[in-house]
Amino acid sequence: IPAGPFIRGSAPGEGRLDEQPRRKIYLNAFAIDKYEVSNGHYIKFLEETLHKPPLNVFAERPFNQEEGIADLPVVQVTWHDAVDYCFWAGKRLPTEAEWEKAARGNDGRLYPWGNETPSPQKANYERDWEEKKTFVEVTALPEGQSPFGLRNLAGNVREWVQDLYDSEYYSSAPDKNPMGPEAGILKVLRGGSWKSFDTDLRATSR
């Protein structure tokens, strides 16, 4: 993602209070994965590190013995699991600001694909649990990709970012490369999930 400013947050009346104020933020250039982490990639990480596997939501058998899930996104990972995976892969979690720029580009759009209302062709959301059919593959739904070509930043599975959560952080955050608050209890999740309503699919939703 090239260096430069982008519009972060929501204007009054457009989003929740923790998304305000709407401000222009400058970020240095950064790299970010085009797809969510697949089970296939995560299982390779488990095999090479002997890291504790996540809960297998599909059956009682071990997660790394489940069939037909390699291209689906990994779920049930903690923030610490995500950090460990990134370290193994030679990467890191994005900051919250980086995630939002990757999701909405430079024009302040509501969703990764633009301002149009969500649809099943653009996002996987408002679903009932159907085991493996609940999720779409990490490469699916090209109509919903962001301006930078990232897939499934709205719906499918929620995504961890680096930052601690503070509902009032946007008011005091620096306007260049914000890293999140220095103290807190909660970490930030972004992007909504297969269960989310359309309001949680907005690129500003925290």
PDB file of C-alpha atoms in Angstrom, residues 12-153:
ATOM      1  CA  PRO A  12     -21.186  12.524  13.131  1.00  0.00           C
ATOM      2  CA  GLY A  13     -24.373  10.628  12.420  1.00  0.00           C
ATOM      3  CA  GLU A  14     -22.674   8.136  10.083  1.00  0.00           C
ATOM      4  CA  GLY A  15     -21.153   5.664  12.526  1.00  0.00           C
ATOM      5  CA  ARG A  16     -20.636   4.812  16.177  1.00  0.00           C
ATOM      6  CA  LEU A  17     -19.031   7.224  18.627  1.00  0.00           C
ATOM      7  CA  ASP A  18     -15.781   5.241  18.779  1.00  0.00           C
ATOM      8  CA  GLU A  19     -15.297   5.862  15.037  1.00  0.00           C
ATOM      9  CA  GLN A  20     -15.155   9.631  15.493  1.00  0.00           C
ATOM     10  CA  PRO A  21     -13.813  12.113  14.688  1.00  0.00           C
ATOM     11  CA  ARG A  22     -13.326  11.643  10.956  1.00  0.00           C
ATOM     12  CA  ARG A  23      -9.757  12.713  10.173  1.00  0.00           C
ATOM     13  CA  LYS A  24      -7.123  12.588   7.469  1.00  0.00           C
ATOM     14  CA  ILE A  25      -4.284  10.294   8.567  1.00  0.00           C
ATOM     15  CA  TYR A  26      -0.903   9.834   6.892  1.00  0.00           C
ATOM     16  CA  LEU A  27       0.673   6.366   6.723  1.00  0.00           C
ATOM     17  CA  ASN A  28       4.054   5.251   5.469  1.00  0.00           C
ATOM     18  CA  ALA A  29       4.045   2.568   2.770  1.00  0.00           C
ATOM     19  CA  PHE A  30       3.319  -0.928   4.096  1.00  0.00           C
ATOM     20  CA  ALA A  31       2.648  -4.453   2.861  1.00  0.00           C
ATOM     21  CA  ILE A  32      -0.413  -6.498   3.776  1.00  0.00           C
ATOM     22  CA  ASP A  33      -1.684  -9.920   2.720  1.00  0.00           C
ATOM     23  CA  LYS A  34      -4.252  -9.959  -0.082  1.00  0.00           C
ATOM     24  CA  TYR A  35      -6.218 -12.815   1.522  1.00  0.00           C
ATOM     25  CA  GLU A  36      -7.262 -13.882   4.986  1.00  0.00           C
ATOM     26  CA  VAL A  37      -5.054 -16.599   6.490  1.00  0.00           C
ATOM     27  CA  SER A  38      -6.280 -19.973   5.258  1.00  0.00           C
ATOM     28  CA  ASN A  39      -6.479 -23.149   7.301  1.00  0.00           C
ATOM     29  CA  GLY A  40      -3.920 -24.649   4.932  1.00  0.00           C
ATOM     30  CA  HIS A  41      -1.341 -21.995   5.766  1.00  0.00           C
ATOM     31  CA  TYR A  42      -2.153 -22.135   9.462  1.00  0.00           C
ATOM     32  CA  ILE A  43      -1.815 -25.933   9.592  1.00  0.00           C
ATOM     33  CA  LYS A  44       1.650 -25.615   8.030  1.00  0.00           C
ATOM     34  CA  PHE A  45       2.531 -23.183  10.834  1.00  0.00           C
ATOM     35  CA  LEU A  46       1.244 -25.666  13.437  1.00  0.00           C
ATOM     36  CA  GLU A  47       3.242 -28.522  11.952  1.00  0.00           C
ATOM     37  CA  GLU A  48       6.497 -26.563  11.893  1.00  0.00           C
ATOM     38  CA  THR A  49       6.180 -24.980  15.359  1.00  0.00           C
ATOM     39  CA  LEU A  50       4.076 -27.459  17.381  1.00  0.00           C
ATOM     40  CA  HIS A  51       1.925 -24.477  18.369  1.00  0.00           C
ATOM     41  CA  LYS A  52      -1.366 -25.393  20.065  1.00  0.00           C
ATOM     42  CA  PRO A  53      -4.080 -25.791  17.394  1.00  0.00           C
ATOM     43  CA  PRO A  54      -7.359 -23.858  17.603  1.00  0.00           C
ATOM     44  CA  LEU A  55     -10.662 -25.479  18.441  1.00  0.00           C
ATOM     45  CA  ASN A  56     -12.006 -27.438  15.475  1.00  0.00           C
ATOM     46  CA  VAL A  57     -15.471 -25.949  14.967  1.00  0.00           C
ATOM     47  CA  PHE A  58     -16.426 -28.581  12.404  1.00  0.00           C
ATOM     48  CA  ALA A  59     -16.013 -31.828  14.372  1.00  0.00           C
ATOM     49  CA  GLU A  60     -14.450 -33.415  17.449  1.00  0.00           C
ATOM     50  CA  ARG A  61     -11.426 -34.652  15.506  1.00  0.00           C
ATOM     51  CA  PRO A  62      -8.146 -32.696  15.653  1.00  0.00           C
ATOM     52  CA  PHE A  63      -8.132 -29.488  13.627  1.00  0.00           C
ATOM     53  CA  ASN A  64      -5.178 -30.500  11.453  1.00  0.00           C
ATOM     54  CA  GLN A  65      -6.926 -33.742  10.485  1.00  0.00           C
ATOM     55  CA  GLU A  66     -10.090 -32.054   9.200  1.00  0.00           C
ATOM     56  CA  GLU A  67     -10.753 -32.493   5.473  1.00  0.00           C
ATOM     57  CA  GLY A  68     -11.974 -29.946   2.963  1.00  0.00           C
ATOM     58  CA  ILE A  69     -11.022 -26.812   4.886  1.00  0.00           C
ATOM     59  CA  ALA A  70      -7.599 -25.879   3.466  1.00  0.00           C
ATOM     60  CA  ASP A  71      -8.875 -22.859   1.509  1.00  0.00           C
ATOM     61  CA  LEU A  72     -11.289 -21.613   4.189  1.00  0.00           C
ATOM     62  CA  PRO A  73     -10.154 -18.932   6.652  1.00  0.00           C
ATOM     63  CA  VAL A  74      -8.776 -20.050   9.989  1.00  0.00           C
ATOM     64  CA  VAL A  75     -11.018 -19.268  12.988  1.00  0.00           C
ATOM     65  CA  GLN A  76     -10.869 -19.570  16.781  1.00  0.00           C
ATOM     66  CA  VAL A  77      -7.388 -18.051  16.992  1.00  0.00           C
ATOM     67  CA  THR A  78      -6.520 -15.667  19.806  1.00  0.00           C
ATOM     68  CA  TRP A  79      -4.659 -12.392  19.286  1.00  0.00           C
ATOM     69  CA  HIS A  80      -1.523 -14.090  20.628  1.00  0.00           C
ATOM     70  CA  ASP A  81      -1.988 -16.972  18.159  1.00  0.00           C
ATOM     71  CA  ALA A  82      -2.203 -14.421  15.352  1.00  0.00           C
ATOM     72  CA  VAL A  83       0.970 -12.661  16.516  1.00  0.00           C
ATOM     73  CA  ASP A  84       2.828 -15.983  16.708  1.00  0.00           C
ATOM     74  CA  TYR A  85       1.682 -16.937  13.201  1.00  0.00           C
ATOM     75  CA  CYS A  86       2.842 -13.592  11.832  1.00  0.00           C
ATOM     76  CA  PHE A  87       6.251 -13.972  13.487  1.00  0.00           C
ATOM     77  CA  TRP A  88       6.636 -17.452  11.961  1.00  0.00           C
ATOM     78  CA  ALA A  89       5.656 -16.074   8.534  1.00  0.00           C
ATOM     79  CA  GLY A  90       8.076 -13.154   8.780  1.00  0.00           C
ATOM     80  CA  LYS A  91       5.247 -10.649   9.010  1.00  0.00           C
ATOM     81  CA  ARG A  92       3.272  -8.705  11.621  1.00  0.00           C
ATOM     82  CA  LEU A  93      -0.310  -7.732  12.313  1.00  0.00           C
ATOM     83  CA  PRO A  94      -1.348  -4.460  10.657  1.00  0.00           C
ATOM     84  CA  THR A  95      -2.122  -1.459  12.791  1.00  0.00           C
ATOM     85  CA  GLU A  96      -5.770  -0.490  12.965  1.00  0.00           C
ATOM     86  CA  ALA A  97      -5.080   2.512  10.717  1.00  0.00           C
ATOM     87  CA  GLU A  98      -3.272   0.345   8.166  1.00  0.00           C
ATOM     88  CA  TRP A  99      -6.162  -2.109   8.104  1.00  0.00           C
ATOM     89  CA  GLU A 100      -8.670   0.672   7.478  1.00  0.00           C
ATOM     90  CA  LYS A 101      -6.637   2.237   4.676  1.00  0.00           C
ATOM     91  CA  ALA A 102      -6.236  -1.184   3.046  1.00  0.00           C
ATOM     92  CA  ALA A 103     -10.002  -1.685   3.321  1.00  0.00           C
ATOM     93  CA  ARG A 104     -11.329   1.670   2.114  1.00  0.00           C
ATOM     94  CA  GLY A 105      -8.583   3.271   0.054  1.00  0.00           C
ATOM     95  CA  ASN A 106      -8.181   7.024  -0.141  1.00  0.00           C
ATOM     96  CA  ASP A 107     -11.711   8.166  -0.956  1.00  0.00           C
ATOM     97  CA  GLY A 108     -13.479   7.582   2.378  1.00  0.00           C
ATOM     98  CA  ARG A 109     -15.831   4.900   1.057  1.00  0.00           C
ATOM     99  CA  LEU A 110     -18.176   3.049   3.431  1.00  0.00           C
ATOM    100  CA  TYR A 111     -17.260  -0.492   2.370  1.00  0.00           C
ATOM    101  CA  PRO A 112     -14.229  -2.027   0.655  1.00  0.00           C
ATOM    102  CA  TRP A 113     -16.088  -2.133  -2.691  1.00  0.00           C
ATOM    103  CA  GLY A 114     -17.588   1.372  -2.434  1.00  0.00           C
ATOM    104  CA  ASN A 115     -20.756   2.872  -0.983  1.00  0.00           C
ATOM    105  CA  GLU A 116     -23.257   0.359  -2.341  1.00  0.00           C
ATOM    106  CA  THR A 117     -25.308  -1.717   0.103  1.00  0.00           C
ATOM    107  CA  PRO A 118     -23.750  -5.118   0.924  1.00  0.00           C
ATOM    108  CA  SER A 119     -24.869  -8.132  -1.091  1.00  0.00           C
ATOM    109  CA  PRO A 120     -23.962 -11.858  -1.129  1.00  0.00           C
ATOM    110  CA  GLN A 121     -21.824 -11.197  -4.217  1.00  0.00           C
ATOM    111  CA  LYS A 122     -19.657  -8.773  -2.238  1.00  0.00           C
ATOM    112  CA  ALA A 123     -19.562 -10.192   1.302  1.00  0.00           C
ATOM    113  CA  ASN A 124     -20.294 -13.293   3.356  1.00  0.00           C
ATOM    114  CA  TYR A 125     -22.569 -12.063   6.187  1.00  0.00           C
ATOM    115  CA  GLU A 126     -25.887 -12.583   8.025  1.00  0.00           C
ATOM    116  CA  ARG A 127     -25.477 -16.346   7.757  1.00  0.00           C
ATOM    117  CA  ASP A 128     -26.717 -19.176   9.944  1.00  0.00           C
ATOM    118  CA  TRP A 129     -24.216 -21.825  10.998  1.00  0.00           C
ATOM    119  CA  GLU A 130     -23.823 -24.488   8.266  1.00  0.00           C
ATOM    120  CA  GLU A 131     -20.455 -25.974   9.276  1.00  0.00           C
ATOM    121  CA  LYS A 132     -18.005 -25.744   6.346  1.00  0.00           C
ATOM    122  CA  LYS A 133     -20.592 -23.994   4.153  1.00  0.00           C
ATOM    123  CA  THR A 134     -20.688 -21.117   6.633  1.00  0.00           C
ATOM    124  CA  PHE A 135     -17.447 -19.652   5.274  1.00  0.00           C
ATOM    125  CA  VAL A 136     -16.282 -18.774   1.779  1.00  0.00           C
ATOM    126  CA  GLU A 137     -12.784 -19.487   0.533  1.00  0.00           C
ATOM    127  CA  VAL A 138     -10.223 -16.767   1.175  1.00  0.00           C
ATOM    128  CA  THR A 139      -9.955 -16.044  -2.570  1.00  0.00           C
ATOM    129  CA  ALA A 140     -13.733 -15.759  -3.070  1.00  0.00           C
ATOM    130  CA  LEU A 141     -15.969 -12.741  -3.800  1.00  0.00           C
ATOM    131  CA  PRO A 142     -13.797 -10.589  -6.083  1.00  0.00           C
ATOM    132  CA  GLU A 143     -16.702  -8.123  -6.418  1.00  0.00           C
ATOM    133  CA  GLY A 144     -16.186  -7.188  -2.780  1.00  0.00           C
ATOM    134  CA  GLN A 145     -12.457  -6.492  -2.940  1.00  0.00           C
ATOM    135  CA  SER A 146     -10.941  -3.249  -1.701  1.00  0.00           C
ATOM    136  CA  PRO A 147      -9.341  -0.573  -3.930  1.00  0.00           C
ATOM    137  CA  PHE A 148      -5.987  -2.280  -3.300  1.00  0.00           C
ATOM    138  CA  GLY A 149      -7.291  -5.723  -4.281  1.00  0.00           C
ATOM    139  CA  LEU A 150      -7.743  -7.266  -0.825  1.00  0.00           C
ATOM    140  CA  ARG A 151     -10.516  -9.854  -0.460  1.00  0.00           C
ATOM    141  CA  ASN A 152     -13.055 -10.442   2.319  1.00  0.00           C
ATOM    142  CA  LEU A 153     -12.210  -7.446   4.480  1.00  0.00           C
TER     143      LEU A 153
END
